mmCIF file of C-alpha atoms in Angstrom:
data_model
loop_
_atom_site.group_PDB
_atom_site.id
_atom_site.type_symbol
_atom_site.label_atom_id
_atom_site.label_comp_id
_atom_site.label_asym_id
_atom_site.label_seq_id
_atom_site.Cartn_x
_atom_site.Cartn_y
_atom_site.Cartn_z
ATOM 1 C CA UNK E 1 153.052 114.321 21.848
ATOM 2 C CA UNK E 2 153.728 113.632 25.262
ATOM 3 C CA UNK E 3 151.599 111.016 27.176
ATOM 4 C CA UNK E 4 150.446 113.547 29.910
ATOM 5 C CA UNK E 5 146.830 113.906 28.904
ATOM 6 C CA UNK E 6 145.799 116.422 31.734
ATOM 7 C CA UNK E 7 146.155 119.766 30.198
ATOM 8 C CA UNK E 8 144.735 122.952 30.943
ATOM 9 C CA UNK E 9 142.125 124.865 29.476
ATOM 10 C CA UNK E 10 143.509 126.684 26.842
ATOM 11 C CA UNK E 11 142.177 130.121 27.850
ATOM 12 C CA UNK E 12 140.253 132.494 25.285
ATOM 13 C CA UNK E 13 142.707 132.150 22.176
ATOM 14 C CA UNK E 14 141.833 128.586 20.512
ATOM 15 C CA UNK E 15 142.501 129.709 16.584
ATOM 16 C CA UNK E 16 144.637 131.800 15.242
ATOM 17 C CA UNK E 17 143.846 134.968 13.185
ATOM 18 C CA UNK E 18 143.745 132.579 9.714
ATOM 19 C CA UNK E 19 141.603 129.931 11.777
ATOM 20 C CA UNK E 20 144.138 127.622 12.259
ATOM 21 C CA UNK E 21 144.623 125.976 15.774
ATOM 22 C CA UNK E 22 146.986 127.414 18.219
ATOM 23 C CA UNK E 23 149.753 124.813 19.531
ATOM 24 C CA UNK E 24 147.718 125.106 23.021
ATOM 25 C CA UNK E 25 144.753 124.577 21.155
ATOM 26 C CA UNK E 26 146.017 121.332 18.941
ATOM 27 C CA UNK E 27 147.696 120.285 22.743
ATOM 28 C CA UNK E 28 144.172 120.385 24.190
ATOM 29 C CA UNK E 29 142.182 119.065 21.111
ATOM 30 C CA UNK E 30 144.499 116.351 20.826
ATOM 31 C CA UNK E 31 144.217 115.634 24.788
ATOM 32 C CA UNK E 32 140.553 115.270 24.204
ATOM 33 C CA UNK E 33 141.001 113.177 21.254
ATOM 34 C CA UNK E 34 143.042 110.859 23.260
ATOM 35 C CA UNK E 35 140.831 110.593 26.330
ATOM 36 C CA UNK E 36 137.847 109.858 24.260
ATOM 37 C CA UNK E 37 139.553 106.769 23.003
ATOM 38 C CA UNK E 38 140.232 108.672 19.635
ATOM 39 C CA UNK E 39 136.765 107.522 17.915
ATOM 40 C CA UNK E 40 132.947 108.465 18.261
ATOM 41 C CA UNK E 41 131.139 107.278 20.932
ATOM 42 C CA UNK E 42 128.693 105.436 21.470
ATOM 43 C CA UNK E 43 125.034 106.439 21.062
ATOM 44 C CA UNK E 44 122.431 104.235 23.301
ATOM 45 C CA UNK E 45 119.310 104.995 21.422
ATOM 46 C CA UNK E 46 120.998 103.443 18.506
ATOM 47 C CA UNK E 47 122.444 100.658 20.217
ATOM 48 C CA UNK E 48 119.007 100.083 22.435
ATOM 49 C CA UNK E 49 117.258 99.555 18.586
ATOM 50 C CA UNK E 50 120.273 97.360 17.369
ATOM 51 C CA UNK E 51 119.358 95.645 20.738
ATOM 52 C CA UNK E 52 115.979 95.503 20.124
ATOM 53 C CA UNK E 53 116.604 94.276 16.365
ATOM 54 C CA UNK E 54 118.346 91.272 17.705
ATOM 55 C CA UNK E 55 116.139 90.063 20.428
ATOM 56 C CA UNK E 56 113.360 90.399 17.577
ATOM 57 C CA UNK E 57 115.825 88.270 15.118
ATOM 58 C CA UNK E 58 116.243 85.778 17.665
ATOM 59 C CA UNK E 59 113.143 85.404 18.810
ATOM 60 C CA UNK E 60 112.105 84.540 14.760
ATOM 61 C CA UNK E 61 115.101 82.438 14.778
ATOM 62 C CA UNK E 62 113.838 80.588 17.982
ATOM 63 C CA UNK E 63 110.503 80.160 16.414
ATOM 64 C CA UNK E 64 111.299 78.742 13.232
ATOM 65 C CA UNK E 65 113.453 76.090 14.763
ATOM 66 C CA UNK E 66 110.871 75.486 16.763
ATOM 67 C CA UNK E 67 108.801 75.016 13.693
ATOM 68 C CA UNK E 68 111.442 72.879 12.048
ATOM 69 C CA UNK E 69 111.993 70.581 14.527
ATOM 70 C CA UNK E 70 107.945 69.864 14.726
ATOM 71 C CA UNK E 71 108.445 69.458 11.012
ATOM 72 C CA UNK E 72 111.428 66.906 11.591
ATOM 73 C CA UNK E 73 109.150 65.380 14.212
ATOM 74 C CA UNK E 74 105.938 64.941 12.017
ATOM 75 C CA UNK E 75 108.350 63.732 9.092
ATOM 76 C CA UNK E 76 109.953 60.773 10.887
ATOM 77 C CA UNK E 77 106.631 59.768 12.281
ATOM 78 C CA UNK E 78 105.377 59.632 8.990
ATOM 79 C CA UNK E 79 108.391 57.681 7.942
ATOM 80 C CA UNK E 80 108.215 55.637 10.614
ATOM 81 C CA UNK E 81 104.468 54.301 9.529
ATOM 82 C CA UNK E 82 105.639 54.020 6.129
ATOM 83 C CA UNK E 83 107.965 51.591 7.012
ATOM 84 C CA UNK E 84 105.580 49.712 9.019
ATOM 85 C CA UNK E 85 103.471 49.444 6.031
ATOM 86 C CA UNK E 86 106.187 48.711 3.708
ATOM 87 C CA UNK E 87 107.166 45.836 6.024
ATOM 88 C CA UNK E 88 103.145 45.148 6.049
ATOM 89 C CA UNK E 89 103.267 45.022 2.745
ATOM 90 C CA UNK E 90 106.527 42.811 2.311
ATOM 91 C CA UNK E 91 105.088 40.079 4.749
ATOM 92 C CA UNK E 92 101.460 39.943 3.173
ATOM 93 C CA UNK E 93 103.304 39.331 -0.922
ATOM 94 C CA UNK E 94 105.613 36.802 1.091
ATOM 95 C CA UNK E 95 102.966 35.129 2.241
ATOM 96 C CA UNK E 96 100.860 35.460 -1.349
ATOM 97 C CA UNK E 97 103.872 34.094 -3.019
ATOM 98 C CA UNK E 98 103.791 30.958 -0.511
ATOM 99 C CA UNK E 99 99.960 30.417 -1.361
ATOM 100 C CA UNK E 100 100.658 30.676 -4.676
ATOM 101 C CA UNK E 101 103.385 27.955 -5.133
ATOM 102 C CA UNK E 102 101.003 26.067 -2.938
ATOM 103 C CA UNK E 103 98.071 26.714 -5.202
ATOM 104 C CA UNK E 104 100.580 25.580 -8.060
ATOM 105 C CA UNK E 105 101.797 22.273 -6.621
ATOM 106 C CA UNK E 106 98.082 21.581 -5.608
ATOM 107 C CA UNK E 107 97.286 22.802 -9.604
ATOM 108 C CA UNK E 108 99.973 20.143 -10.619
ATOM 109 C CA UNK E 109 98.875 17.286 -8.586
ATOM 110 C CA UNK E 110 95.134 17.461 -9.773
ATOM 111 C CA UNK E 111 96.813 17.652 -13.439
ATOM 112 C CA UNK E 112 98.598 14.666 -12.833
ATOM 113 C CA UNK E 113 95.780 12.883 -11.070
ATOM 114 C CA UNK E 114 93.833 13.924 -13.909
ATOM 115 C CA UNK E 115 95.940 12.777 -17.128
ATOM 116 C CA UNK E 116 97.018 9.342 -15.028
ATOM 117 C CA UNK E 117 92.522 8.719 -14.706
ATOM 118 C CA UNK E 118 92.223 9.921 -18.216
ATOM 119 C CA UNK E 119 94.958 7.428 -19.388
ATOM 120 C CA UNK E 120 93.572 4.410 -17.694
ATOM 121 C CA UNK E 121 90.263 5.025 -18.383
ATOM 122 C CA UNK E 122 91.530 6.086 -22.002
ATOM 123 C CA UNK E 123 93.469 2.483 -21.814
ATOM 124 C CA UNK E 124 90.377 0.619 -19.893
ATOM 125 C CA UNK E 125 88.035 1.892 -22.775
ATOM 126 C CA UNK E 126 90.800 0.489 -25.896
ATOM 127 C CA UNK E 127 90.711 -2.648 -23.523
ATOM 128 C CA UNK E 128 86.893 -3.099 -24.097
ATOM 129 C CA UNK E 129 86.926 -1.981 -27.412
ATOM 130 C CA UNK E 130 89.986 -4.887 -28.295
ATOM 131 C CA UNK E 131 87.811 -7.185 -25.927
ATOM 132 C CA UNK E 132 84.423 -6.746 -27.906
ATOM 133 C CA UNK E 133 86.244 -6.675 -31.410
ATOM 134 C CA UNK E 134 87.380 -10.507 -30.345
ATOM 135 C CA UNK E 135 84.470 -11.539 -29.182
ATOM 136 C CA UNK E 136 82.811 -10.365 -32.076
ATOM 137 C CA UNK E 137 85.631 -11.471 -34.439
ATOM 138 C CA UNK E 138 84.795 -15.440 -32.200
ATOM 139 C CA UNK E 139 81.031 -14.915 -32.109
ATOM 140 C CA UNK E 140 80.588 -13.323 -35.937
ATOM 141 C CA UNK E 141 78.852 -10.559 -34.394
ATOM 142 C CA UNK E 142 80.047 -7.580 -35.562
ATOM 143 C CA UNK E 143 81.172 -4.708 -33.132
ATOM 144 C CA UNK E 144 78.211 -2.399 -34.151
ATOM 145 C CA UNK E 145 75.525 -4.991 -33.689
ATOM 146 C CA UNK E 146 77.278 -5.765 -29.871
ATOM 147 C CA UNK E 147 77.069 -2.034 -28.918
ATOM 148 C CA UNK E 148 73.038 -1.859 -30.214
ATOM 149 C CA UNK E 149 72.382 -5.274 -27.772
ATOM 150 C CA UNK E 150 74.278 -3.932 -25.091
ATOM 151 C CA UNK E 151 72.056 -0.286 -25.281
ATOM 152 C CA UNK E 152 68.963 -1.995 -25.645
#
């Protein structure tokens, strides 16, 4: 085909007695083909609802990011105070654990205090008992008889 695309009406004969296209005919049909771009065109309604389609997709789109990022926002505020509390949390055993080592060492001290008393008064008692048990042994008065004199 040649690349003129400006031919001329092809007059009242278009088909041929079987139906088939005349070569003027298939000249101008295929003219037209080429000038349309050789495809359908295009329709507006259809592409004014395609149109429409998308804004409506995008403006869902738009609103659930919208959504999400409130979501993120609430999320990492939350996370935020849990950390705060977890940190709260860490400080207030540290600080348990310190005033329960003191409470131990103080535990230990009174313990030792109270086993070092115990002992000397454990000791201080044995040292009455050996001192009475001579005196009784020097003044023949026996250890039972000292104790009732020393109640009475």
């Amino acid at each position: 085909m040649s690349g003129n695309i400006n031919t001329p009406f092809i007059g009242n004969r278009l088909c041929n007695a079987d139906g088939t296209l005349t070569q003027q005919g298939q000249v101008f049909v295929m003219s037209l083909w080429q000038r349309t771009g050789g495809a359908t065109g295009v329709d507006a309604s259809t592409l004014n609802v395609d149109v429409q389609s998308a804004e409506a997709l995008a403006a869902t789109a738009n609103a659930n990011a919208a959504a999400a990022s409130s979501n993120a926002a609430q999320a990492q505020g939350q996370a935020a105070t849990a950390i705060l509390s977890a940190n709260n949390a860490q400080t207030t055993a540290a600080q348990a654990e310190q005033d329960a080592q003191t409470a131990l060492s103080n535990a230990q001290d009174v313990l030792i205090v109270t086993m070092l008393t115990s002992s000397a008064q454990v000791a201080k008692t044995a040292q009455s008992l050996d001192d009475a048990a001579a005196f009784a042994a020097l003044s023949q008065i026996w250890p039972s008889q000292l104790l009732q004199s020393s109640q009475a």
